[in-house]
PDB file of C-alpha atoms in Angstrom:
ATOM      1  CA  UNK G   1     -12.169 -11.389   7.391  1.00 58.00           C
ATOM      2  CA  UNK G   2     -12.384 -12.348   3.794  1.00 58.00           C
ATOM      3  CA  UNK G   3     -10.455 -10.541   1.405  1.00 65.00           C
ATOM      4  CA  UNK G   4     -10.947 -11.271  -2.221  1.00 72.00           C
ATOM      5  CA  UNK G   5      -7.291 -11.366  -4.288  1.00 84.00           C
ATOM      6  CA  UNK G   6      -6.746 -12.249  -7.440  1.00 86.00           C
ATOM      7  CA  UNK G   7      -3.143 -10.963  -7.660  1.00 93.00           C
ATOM      8  CA  UNK G   8      -0.272 -10.706  -4.912  1.00 96.00           C
ATOM      9  CA  UNK G   9       3.672 -10.050  -4.916  1.00 98.00           C
ATOM     10  CA  UNK G  10       6.343 -10.840  -2.648  1.00 98.00           C
ATOM     11  CA  UNK G  11       9.018  -8.584  -1.439  1.00 98.00           C
ATOM     12  CA  UNK G  12      11.862 -10.583  -0.106  1.00 98.00           C
ATOM     13  CA  UNK G  13      13.836  -8.636   2.716  1.00 98.00           C
ATOM     14  CA  UNK G  14      17.385  -9.502   3.747  1.00 95.00           C
ATOM     15  CA  UNK G  15      20.943  -8.900   3.114  1.00 95.00           C
ATOM     16  CA  UNK G  16      21.801 -12.486   3.728  1.00 94.00           C
ATOM     17  CA  UNK G  17      19.683 -13.802   0.955  1.00 96.00           C
ATOM     18  CA  UNK G  18      21.691 -11.341  -1.565  1.00 96.00           C
ATOM     19  CA  UNK G  19      24.580 -12.266  -0.418  1.00 95.00           C
ATOM     20  CA  UNK G  20      24.289 -15.814  -1.192  1.00 94.00           C
ATOM     21  CA  UNK G  21      24.811 -17.418   3.060  1.00 93.00           C
ATOM     22  CA  UNK G  22      20.882 -18.146   3.169  1.00 94.00           C
ATOM     23  CA  UNK G  23      18.686 -19.621   0.192  1.00 94.00           C
ATOM     24  CA  UNK G  24      15.338 -17.992   0.011  1.00 96.00           C
ATOM     25  CA  UNK G  25      12.488 -21.298   0.549  1.00 96.00           C
ATOM     26  CA  UNK G  26       9.289 -18.650   1.036  1.00 97.00           C
ATOM     27  CA  UNK G  27       9.137 -17.055  -2.474  1.00 97.00           C
ATOM     28  CA  UNK G  28       8.661 -20.783  -3.600  1.00 95.00           C
ATOM     29  CA  UNK G  29       6.445 -21.841  -0.540  1.00 95.00           C
ATOM     30  CA  UNK G  30       3.960 -18.552  -1.394  1.00 96.00           C
ATOM     31  CA  UNK G  31       3.515 -18.830  -4.900  1.00 94.00           C
ATOM     32  CA  UNK G  32       2.499 -22.907  -4.303  1.00 91.00           C
ATOM     33  CA  UNK G  33       0.058 -21.814  -1.691  1.00 91.00           C
ATOM     34  CA  UNK G  34      -1.904 -19.085  -3.077  1.00 91.00           C
ATOM     35  CA  UNK G  35      -2.291 -21.019  -6.486  1.00 87.00           C
ATOM     36  CA  UNK G  36      -4.111 -23.588  -4.343  1.00 84.00           C
ATOM     37  CA  UNK G  37      -6.321 -20.779  -3.281  1.00 84.00           C
ATOM     38  CA  UNK G  38      -6.953 -19.387  -6.883  1.00 84.00           C
ATOM     39  CA  UNK G  39      -4.772 -16.295  -6.413  1.00 90.00           C
ATOM     40  CA  UNK G  40      -2.115 -15.417  -9.198  1.00 90.00           C
ATOM     41  CA  UNK G  41       1.723 -14.310  -7.384  1.00 95.00           C
ATOM     42  CA  UNK G  42       2.366 -12.240 -10.254  1.00 96.00           C
ATOM     43  CA  UNK G  43       5.551 -10.904  -8.883  1.00 98.00           C
ATOM     44  CA  UNK G  44       8.840 -11.509  -6.441  1.00 98.00           C
ATOM     45  CA  UNK G  45      11.451  -9.193  -5.235  1.00 98.00           C
ATOM     46  CA  UNK G  46      14.548  -9.658  -3.478  1.00 98.00           C
ATOM     47  CA  UNK G  47      16.124  -6.404  -1.690  1.00 98.00           C
ATOM     48  CA  UNK G  48      18.414  -5.485   1.460  1.00 97.00           C
ATOM     49  CA  UNK G  49      17.860  -4.167   4.431  1.00 96.00           C
ATOM     50  CA  UNK G  50      17.880  -0.758   3.972  1.00 97.00           C
ATOM     51  CA  UNK G  51      14.789   1.344   4.798  1.00 98.00           C
ATOM     52  CA  UNK G  52      14.129   3.470   2.051  1.00 98.00           C
ATOM     53  CA  UNK G  53      14.690   0.536  -0.589  1.00 98.00           C
ATOM     54  CA  UNK G  54      12.388  -1.364   1.618  1.00 98.00           C
ATOM     55  CA  UNK G  55       9.931   1.675   1.640  1.00 99.00           C
ATOM     56  CA  UNK G  56      10.077   2.424  -1.997  1.00 99.00           C
ATOM     57  CA  UNK G  57       8.723  -1.714  -3.233  1.00 99.00           C
ATOM     58  CA  UNK G  58       6.193  -1.735  -0.226  1.00 99.00           C
ATOM     59  CA  UNK G  59       4.740   1.742  -2.027  1.00 99.00           C
ATOM     60  CA  UNK G  60       5.379   0.375  -5.022  1.00 99.00           C
ATOM     61  CA  UNK G  61       3.751  -2.991  -4.645  1.00 99.00           C
ATOM     62  CA  UNK G  62       1.058  -2.073  -2.244  1.00 98.00           C
ATOM     63  CA  UNK G  63      -0.188  -0.019  -5.563  1.00 98.00           C
ATOM     64  CA  UNK G  64      -0.173  -2.205  -7.997  1.00 98.00           C
ATOM     65  CA  UNK G  65      -1.425  -5.845  -6.552  1.00 97.00           C
ATOM     66  CA  UNK G  66      -4.137  -6.794  -4.615  1.00 94.00           C
ATOM     67  CA  UNK G  67      -2.031  -8.133  -2.066  1.00 95.00           C
ATOM     68  CA  UNK G  68       1.657  -8.126  -0.898  1.00 98.00           C
ATOM     69  CA  UNK G  69       3.633 -10.471   1.191  1.00 98.00           C
ATOM     70  CA  UNK G  70       6.415  -9.590   2.651  1.00 98.00           C
ATOM     71  CA  UNK G  71       9.202 -11.697   4.564  1.00 98.00           C
ATOM     72  CA  UNK G  72      12.111 -10.798   6.498  1.00 97.00           C
ATOM     73  CA  UNK G  73      13.350  -8.208   8.936  1.00 96.00           C
ATOM     74  CA  UNK G  74      10.600  -8.625  12.252  1.00 96.00           C
ATOM     75  CA  UNK G  75      12.863 -10.310  14.227  1.00 93.00           C
ATOM     76  CA  UNK G  76      14.963  -8.892  17.559  1.00 93.00           C
ATOM     77  CA  UNK G  77      17.995  -7.513  15.779  1.00 92.00           C
ATOM     78  CA  UNK G  78      19.428  -3.930  15.107  1.00 90.00           C
ATOM     79  CA  UNK G  79      19.323  -4.966  11.690  1.00 91.00           C
ATOM     80  CA  UNK G  80      15.690  -5.714  11.143  1.00 94.00           C
ATOM     81  CA  UNK G  81      13.768  -2.886  10.173  1.00 97.00           C
ATOM     82  CA  UNK G  82      11.322  -3.941   8.129  1.00 98.00           C
ATOM     83  CA  UNK G  83       8.465  -2.909  10.555  1.00 98.00           C
ATOM     84  CA  UNK G  84       9.851   0.653  10.600  1.00 98.00           C
ATOM     85  CA  UNK G  85      10.054   1.041   6.936  1.00 98.00           C
ATOM     86  CA  UNK G  86       6.292  -0.434   6.448  1.00 98.00           C
ATOM     87  CA  UNK G  87       5.156   2.084   9.018  1.00 98.00           C
ATOM     88  CA  UNK G  88       6.423   5.071   7.146  1.00 98.00           C
ATOM     89  CA  UNK G  89       5.736   3.599   3.830  1.00 98.00           C
ATOM     90  CA  UNK G  90       1.801   4.190   4.616  1.00 98.00           C
ATOM     91  CA  UNK G  91       2.825   7.672   7.018  1.00 98.00           C
ATOM     92  CA  UNK G  92       2.306   5.749  10.653  1.00 98.00           C
ATOM     93  CA  UNK G  93       3.465   5.580  14.106  1.00 98.00           C
ATOM     94  CA  UNK G  94       5.237   2.675  15.587  1.00 98.00           C
ATOM     95  CA  UNK G  95       5.624   1.342  19.446  1.00 97.00           C
ATOM     96  CA  UNK G  96       5.519  -1.591  21.228  1.00 97.00           C
ATOM     97  CA  UNK G  97       2.062  -2.708  20.579  1.00 97.00           C
ATOM     98  CA  UNK G  98       0.052  -3.612  23.842  1.00 97.00           C
ATOM     99  CA  UNK G  99      -1.394  -6.693  22.204  1.00 97.00           C
ATOM    100  CA  UNK G 100       1.988  -7.846  20.652  1.00 97.00           C
ATOM    101  CA  UNK G 101       3.378  -7.023  24.359  1.00 96.00           C
ATOM    102  CA  UNK G 102       1.111  -9.396  25.795  1.00 96.00           C
ATOM    103  CA  UNK G 103       1.436 -12.191  23.946  1.00 96.00           C
ATOM    104  CA  UNK G 104       5.597 -12.117  24.190  1.00 95.00           C
ATOM    105  CA  UNK G 105       5.241 -11.821  28.019  1.00 94.00           C
ATOM    106  CA  UNK G 106       2.870 -14.714  27.922  1.00 93.00           C
ATOM    107  CA  UNK G 107       5.951 -16.746  25.484  1.00 92.00           C
ATOM    108  CA  UNK G 108       9.099 -15.563  27.340  1.00 90.00           C
ATOM    109  CA  UNK G 109       9.273 -16.187  31.106  1.00 91.00           C
ATOM    110  CA  UNK G 110       9.951 -13.341  32.297  1.00 90.00           C
ATOM    111  CA  UNK G 111      14.332 -13.767  32.876  1.00 90.00           C
ATOM    112  CA  UNK G 112      14.447 -14.441  29.270  1.00 90.00           C
ATOM    113  CA  UNK G 113      12.774 -10.868  28.465  1.00 92.00           C
ATOM    114  CA  UNK G 114      15.089  -8.176  27.511  1.00 93.00           C
ATOM    115  CA  UNK G 115      15.017  -5.564  25.299  1.00 92.00           C
ATOM    116  CA  UNK G 116      16.032  -7.215  21.844  1.00 92.00           C
ATOM    117  CA  UNK G 117      13.116  -9.476  22.222  1.00 93.00           C
ATOM    118  CA  UNK G 118      10.274  -6.989  23.314  1.00 95.00           C
ATOM    119  CA  UNK G 119      11.243  -5.105  20.048  1.00 95.00           C
ATOM    120  CA  UNK G 120       9.534  -7.619  18.076  1.00 96.00           C
ATOM    121  CA  UNK G 121       6.192  -6.102  19.768  1.00 97.00           C
ATOM    122  CA  UNK G 122       6.886  -2.822  17.911  1.00 97.00           C
ATOM    123  CA  UNK G 123       4.038  -2.762  15.247  1.00 98.00           C
ATOM    124  CA  UNK G 124       2.762   0.063  13.277  1.00 98.00           C
ATOM    125  CA  UNK G 125      -0.377   2.313  14.396  1.00 98.00           C
ATOM    126  CA  UNK G 126      -3.803   0.558  13.315  1.00 97.00           C
ATOM    127  CA  UNK G 127      -2.393  -2.742  11.794  1.00 98.00           C
ATOM    128  CA  UNK G 128      -3.761  -6.747  12.403  1.00 96.00           C
ATOM    129  CA  UNK G 129      -2.024  -8.822  13.960  1.00 97.00           C
ATOM    130  CA  UNK G 130      -0.864 -12.126  12.432  1.00 96.00           C
ATOM    131  CA  UNK G 131      -0.394 -15.430  14.616  1.00 94.00           C
ATOM    132  CA  UNK G 132       2.566 -16.986  15.264  1.00 94.00           C
ATOM    133  CA  UNK G 133       2.214 -20.549  16.119  1.00 91.00           C
ATOM    134  CA  UNK G 134       5.878 -21.172  15.891  1.00 92.00           C
ATOM    135  CA  UNK G 135       7.583 -18.170  17.936  1.00 91.00           C
ATOM    136  CA  UNK G 136       5.041 -16.439  19.354  1.00 93.00           C
ATOM    137  CA  UNK G 137       6.488 -12.914  17.687  1.00 95.00           C
ATOM    138  CA  UNK G 138       3.661 -12.327  15.356  1.00 97.00           C
ATOM    139  CA  UNK G 139       3.243 -10.237  12.010  1.00 98.00           C
ATOM    140  CA  UNK G 140       1.137  -8.134  11.333  1.00 98.00           C
ATOM    141  CA  UNK G 141      -1.046  -6.353   8.385  1.00 97.00           C
ATOM    142  CA  UNK G 142      -1.143  -2.695   6.960  1.00 98.00           C
ATOM    143  CA  UNK G 143      -3.412  -1.782   4.431  1.00 96.00           C
ATOM    144  CA  UNK G 144      -3.285  -4.878   1.793  1.00 96.00           C
ATOM    145  CA  UNK G 145       0.445  -5.697   3.147  1.00 98.00           C
ATOM    146  CA  UNK G 146       1.089  -8.806   5.128  1.00 98.00           C
ATOM    147  CA  UNK G 147       4.955  -8.456   7.276  1.00 98.00           C
ATOM    148  CA  UNK G 148       5.919 -11.962   7.793  1.00 98.00           C
ATOM    149  CA  UNK G 149       9.072 -13.576   8.908  1.00 97.00           C
ATOM    150  CA  UNK G 150      11.868 -15.136   7.186  1.00 96.00           C
ATOM    151  CA  UNK G 151      12.368 -17.833   8.666  1.00 95.00           C
ATOM    152  CA  UNK G 152      10.461 -20.501   6.405  1.00 95.00           C
ATOM    153  CA  UNK G 153       9.009 -22.407   9.085  1.00 95.00           C
ATOM    154  CA  UNK G 154       7.722 -19.357  10.870  1.00 96.00           C
ATOM    155  CA  UNK G 155       6.696 -18.210   7.316  1.00 96.00           C
ATOM    156  CA  UNK G 156       4.860 -20.968   6.874  1.00 94.00           C
ATOM    157  CA  UNK G 157       2.786 -21.298  10.002  1.00 93.00           C
ATOM    158  CA  UNK G 158       2.055 -17.755   9.707  1.00 94.00           C
ATOM    159  CA  UNK G 159       0.386 -18.424   6.379  1.00 93.00           C
ATOM    160  CA  UNK G 160      -1.393 -21.282   7.258  1.00 88.00           C
ATOM    161  CA  UNK G 161      -3.043 -19.118   9.860  1.00 86.00           C
ATOM    162  CA  UNK G 162      -4.092 -16.767   7.265  1.00 87.00           C
ATOM    163  CA  UNK G 163      -6.006 -19.206   4.629  1.00 78.00           C
ATOM    164  CA  UNK G 164      -9.825 -18.189   6.214  1.00 75.00           C
ATOM    165  CA  UNK G 165      -8.720 -14.762   4.856  1.00 76.00           C
ATOM    166  CA  UNK G 166      -8.305 -15.857   1.154  1.00 73.00           C
ATOM    167  CA  UNK G 167     -11.116 -15.996  -1.538  1.00 63.00           C
ATOM    168  CA  UNK G 168      -9.269 -15.974  -4.682  1.00 57.00           C
ATOM    169  CA  UNK G 169     -11.672 -18.150  -6.808  1.00 62.00           C
ATOM    170  CA  UNK G 170     -10.998 -21.180  -8.681  1.00 70.00           C
ATOM    171  CA  UNK G 171      -7.807 -22.710  -7.809  1.00 72.00           C
ATOM    172  CA  UNK G 172      -4.936 -22.393 -10.534  1.00 75.00           C
ATOM    173  CA  UNK G 173      -4.101 -25.818 -12.668  1.00 84.00           C
ATOM    174  CA  UNK G 174      -0.714 -27.147 -14.595  1.00 87.00           C
ATOM    175  CA  UNK G 175       0.005 -30.422 -16.424  1.00 91.00           C
ATOM    176  CA  UNK G 176       3.402 -30.956 -17.686  1.00 94.00           C
ATOM    177  CA  UNK G 177       4.000 -32.424 -21.151  1.00 94.00           C
ATOM    178  CA  UNK G 178       7.703 -33.944 -21.104  1.00 93.00           C
ATOM    179  CA  UNK G 179       9.455 -33.769 -24.575  1.00 94.00           C
ATOM    180  CA  UNK G 180      12.494 -35.712 -25.474  1.00 92.00           C
ATOM    181  CA  UNK G 181      14.268 -32.909 -27.704  1.00 89.00           C
ATOM    182  CA  UNK G 182      15.468 -29.221 -26.874  1.00 88.00           C
ATOM    183  CA  UNK G 183      13.141 -26.498 -26.683  1.00 88.00           C
ATOM    184  CA  UNK G 184      14.736 -24.586 -29.625  1.00 90.00           C
ATOM    185  CA  UNK G 185      12.962 -27.218 -32.272  1.00 90.00           C
ATOM    186  CA  UNK G 186       9.881 -27.314 -31.003  1.00 93.00           C
ATOM    187  CA  UNK G 187       9.952 -22.989 -30.141  1.00 92.00           C
ATOM    188  CA  UNK G 188       8.120 -22.257 -33.523  1.00 92.00           C
ATOM    189  CA  UNK G 189       5.466 -25.041 -32.585  1.00 94.00           C
ATOM    190  CA  UNK G 190       5.157 -23.479 -29.264  1.00 93.00           C
ATOM    191  CA  UNK G 191       4.948 -19.844 -29.925  1.00 93.00           C
ATOM    192  CA  UNK G 192       1.927 -21.040 -32.604  1.00 94.00           C
ATOM    193  CA  UNK G 193       0.127 -22.859 -30.334  1.00 94.00           C
ATOM    194  CA  UNK G 194       0.292 -19.695 -27.393  1.00 94.00           C
ATOM    195  CA  UNK G 195      -1.279 -17.425 -29.879  1.00 95.00           C
ATOM    196  CA  UNK G 196      -4.281 -20.014 -30.699  1.00 96.00           C
ATOM    197  CA  UNK G 197      -4.459 -20.887 -26.578  1.00 95.00           C
ATOM    198  CA  UNK G 198      -3.938 -16.655 -24.935  1.00 94.00           C
ATOM    199  CA  UNK G 199      -5.661 -17.985 -22.093  1.00 92.00           C
ATOM    200  CA  UNK G 200      -3.748 -20.410 -21.214  1.00 93.00           C
ATOM    201  CA  UNK G 201      -0.708 -19.442 -20.065  1.00 90.00           C
ATOM    202  CA  UNK G 202       2.567 -22.554 -21.736  1.00 93.00           C
ATOM    203  CA  UNK G 203       6.260 -22.555 -20.359  1.00 91.00           C
ATOM    204  CA  UNK G 204       8.666 -24.184 -21.606  1.00 91.00           C
ATOM    205  CA  UNK G 205      11.970 -25.364 -19.348  1.00 89.00           C
ATOM    206  CA  UNK G 206      14.525 -27.143 -20.862  1.00 89.00           C
ATOM    207  CA  UNK G 207      16.321 -29.584 -18.713  1.00 87.00           C
ATOM    208  CA  UNK G 208      19.319 -32.464 -19.259  1.00 85.00           C
ATOM    209  CA  UNK G 209      17.941 -36.113 -19.896  1.00 70.00           C
ATOM    210  CA  UNK G 210      20.427 -39.088 -20.643  1.00 74.00           C
ATOM    211  CA  UNK G 211      22.834 -37.283 -22.148  1.00 79.00           C
ATOM    212  CA  UNK G 212      20.413 -35.049 -24.448  1.00 85.00           C
ATOM    213  CA  UNK G 213      18.501 -32.166 -23.949  1.00 88.00           C
ATOM    214  CA  UNK G 214      14.830 -31.771 -23.436  1.00 90.00           C
ATOM    215  CA  UNK G 215      11.940 -29.598 -22.250  1.00 90.00           C
ATOM    216  CA  UNK G 216       8.876 -29.819 -20.042  1.00 93.00           C
ATOM    217  CA  UNK G 217       6.388 -27.641 -21.077  1.00 93.00           C
ATOM    218  CA  UNK G 218       3.627 -26.477 -18.398  1.00 92.00           C
ATOM    219  CA  UNK G 219       0.693 -25.862 -19.182  1.00 93.00           C
ATOM    220  CA  UNK G 220      -1.420 -23.488 -16.446  1.00 87.00           C
ATOM    221  CA  UNK G 221      -5.686 -22.291 -16.265  1.00 87.00           C
ATOM    222  CA  UNK G 222      -7.975 -22.714 -14.039  1.00 81.00           C
ATOM    223  CA  UNK G 223     -10.313 -24.287 -16.076  1.00 88.00           C
ATOM    224  CA  UNK G 224      -8.379 -28.410 -16.490  1.00 91.00           C
ATOM    225  CA  UNK G 225     -10.295 -28.569 -20.318  1.00 94.00           C
ATOM    226  CA  UNK G 226      -8.808 -25.787 -21.667  1.00 94.00           C
ATOM    227  CA  UNK G 227      -5.315 -27.344 -20.148  1.00 94.00           C
ATOM    228  CA  UNK G 228      -6.191 -30.798 -22.356  1.00 95.00           C
ATOM    229  CA  UNK G 229      -7.240 -29.182 -25.511  1.00 95.00           C
ATOM    230  CA  UNK G 230      -3.379 -27.186 -25.734  1.00 95.00           C
ATOM    231  CA  UNK G 231      -1.325 -30.042 -24.710  1.00 96.00           C
ATOM    232  CA  UNK G 232      -3.084 -32.797 -26.370  1.00 95.00           C
ATOM    233  CA  UNK G 233      -2.965 -30.611 -29.563  1.00 96.00           C
ATOM    234  CA  UNK G 234       0.838 -29.521 -28.663  1.00 95.00           C
ATOM    235  CA  UNK G 235       1.525 -33.416 -28.300  1.00 95.00           C
ATOM    236  CA  UNK G 236       0.096 -34.269 -32.032  1.00 94.00           C
ATOM    237  CA  UNK G 237       2.363 -31.263 -33.416  1.00 94.00           C
ATOM    238  CA  UNK G 238       5.423 -33.031 -32.123  1.00 92.00           C
ATOM    239  CA  UNK G 239       4.704 -36.539 -32.362  1.00 93.00           C
ATOM    240  CA  UNK G 240       3.995 -35.914 -36.226  1.00 92.00           C
ATOM    241  CA  UNK G 241       7.334 -34.094 -35.933  1.00 91.00           C
ATOM    242  CA  UNK G 242       8.915 -37.248 -34.726  1.00 92.00           C
ATOM    243  CA  UNK G 243       9.751 -36.163 -31.171  1.00 91.00           C
ATOM    244  CA  UNK G 244       9.087 -39.066 -28.152  1.00 92.00           C
ATOM    245  CA  UNK G 245       6.915 -37.258 -25.270  1.00 91.00           C
ATOM    246  CA  UNK G 246       4.535 -38.125 -22.657  1.00 93.00           C
ATOM    247  CA  UNK G 247       2.498 -36.534 -19.483  1.00 93.00           C
ATOM    248  CA  UNK G 248       4.388 -36.341 -16.642  1.00 88.00           C
ATOM    249  CA  UNK G 249       2.126 -37.362 -13.163  1.00 74.00           C
TER     250      UNK G 249
END
């Protein structure tokens, strides 16, 4: 089933992310992955393992974007409540899905099956399953919401299996110009350039370099020609001001 997406949002669910005990890697991976398929990740939210909070954000994001991806909260423990919240968000019942049960029974020997593990077979009514090539327990899709695991390797494996569904369009391209000066010195130039090229996204990312301030200017567009035009003009204006700059590979 090929879906035509132009934009998406991500909802990261997990107290462990908010507390700083675990660093999220899935938002970064998803953004890069979708960009290659011409889909723009417009928003990312990190929320706690709270039923009503998940329900609220799922409904809001689902109505706002073409697709929503969630990570976390579909494991075997008592605080894995994302599946129940997704069901509630769309007014669906949830129960042990025969398809998911069969997958887990095939993966775990009988002596290793228990109530906690089989809890991962609870799927909202009418959902499509997402294959999990790493640890078997499936994710699922309800309407335009893709519910996936929080463990990065599992999340990535699930996402790779969905590639045939994504038909976003031409890939989002980017090119970086490094300027050896602090962002404050080039802010006016950047502002004027953004006004001239409103369709090209220009991001300014300051950093320290060899004991002084510098900035990376990243231009994003689906048409490489527009990127080159914008950055070429920026480079010319910056060099006129006497600042060193160069493209990054």
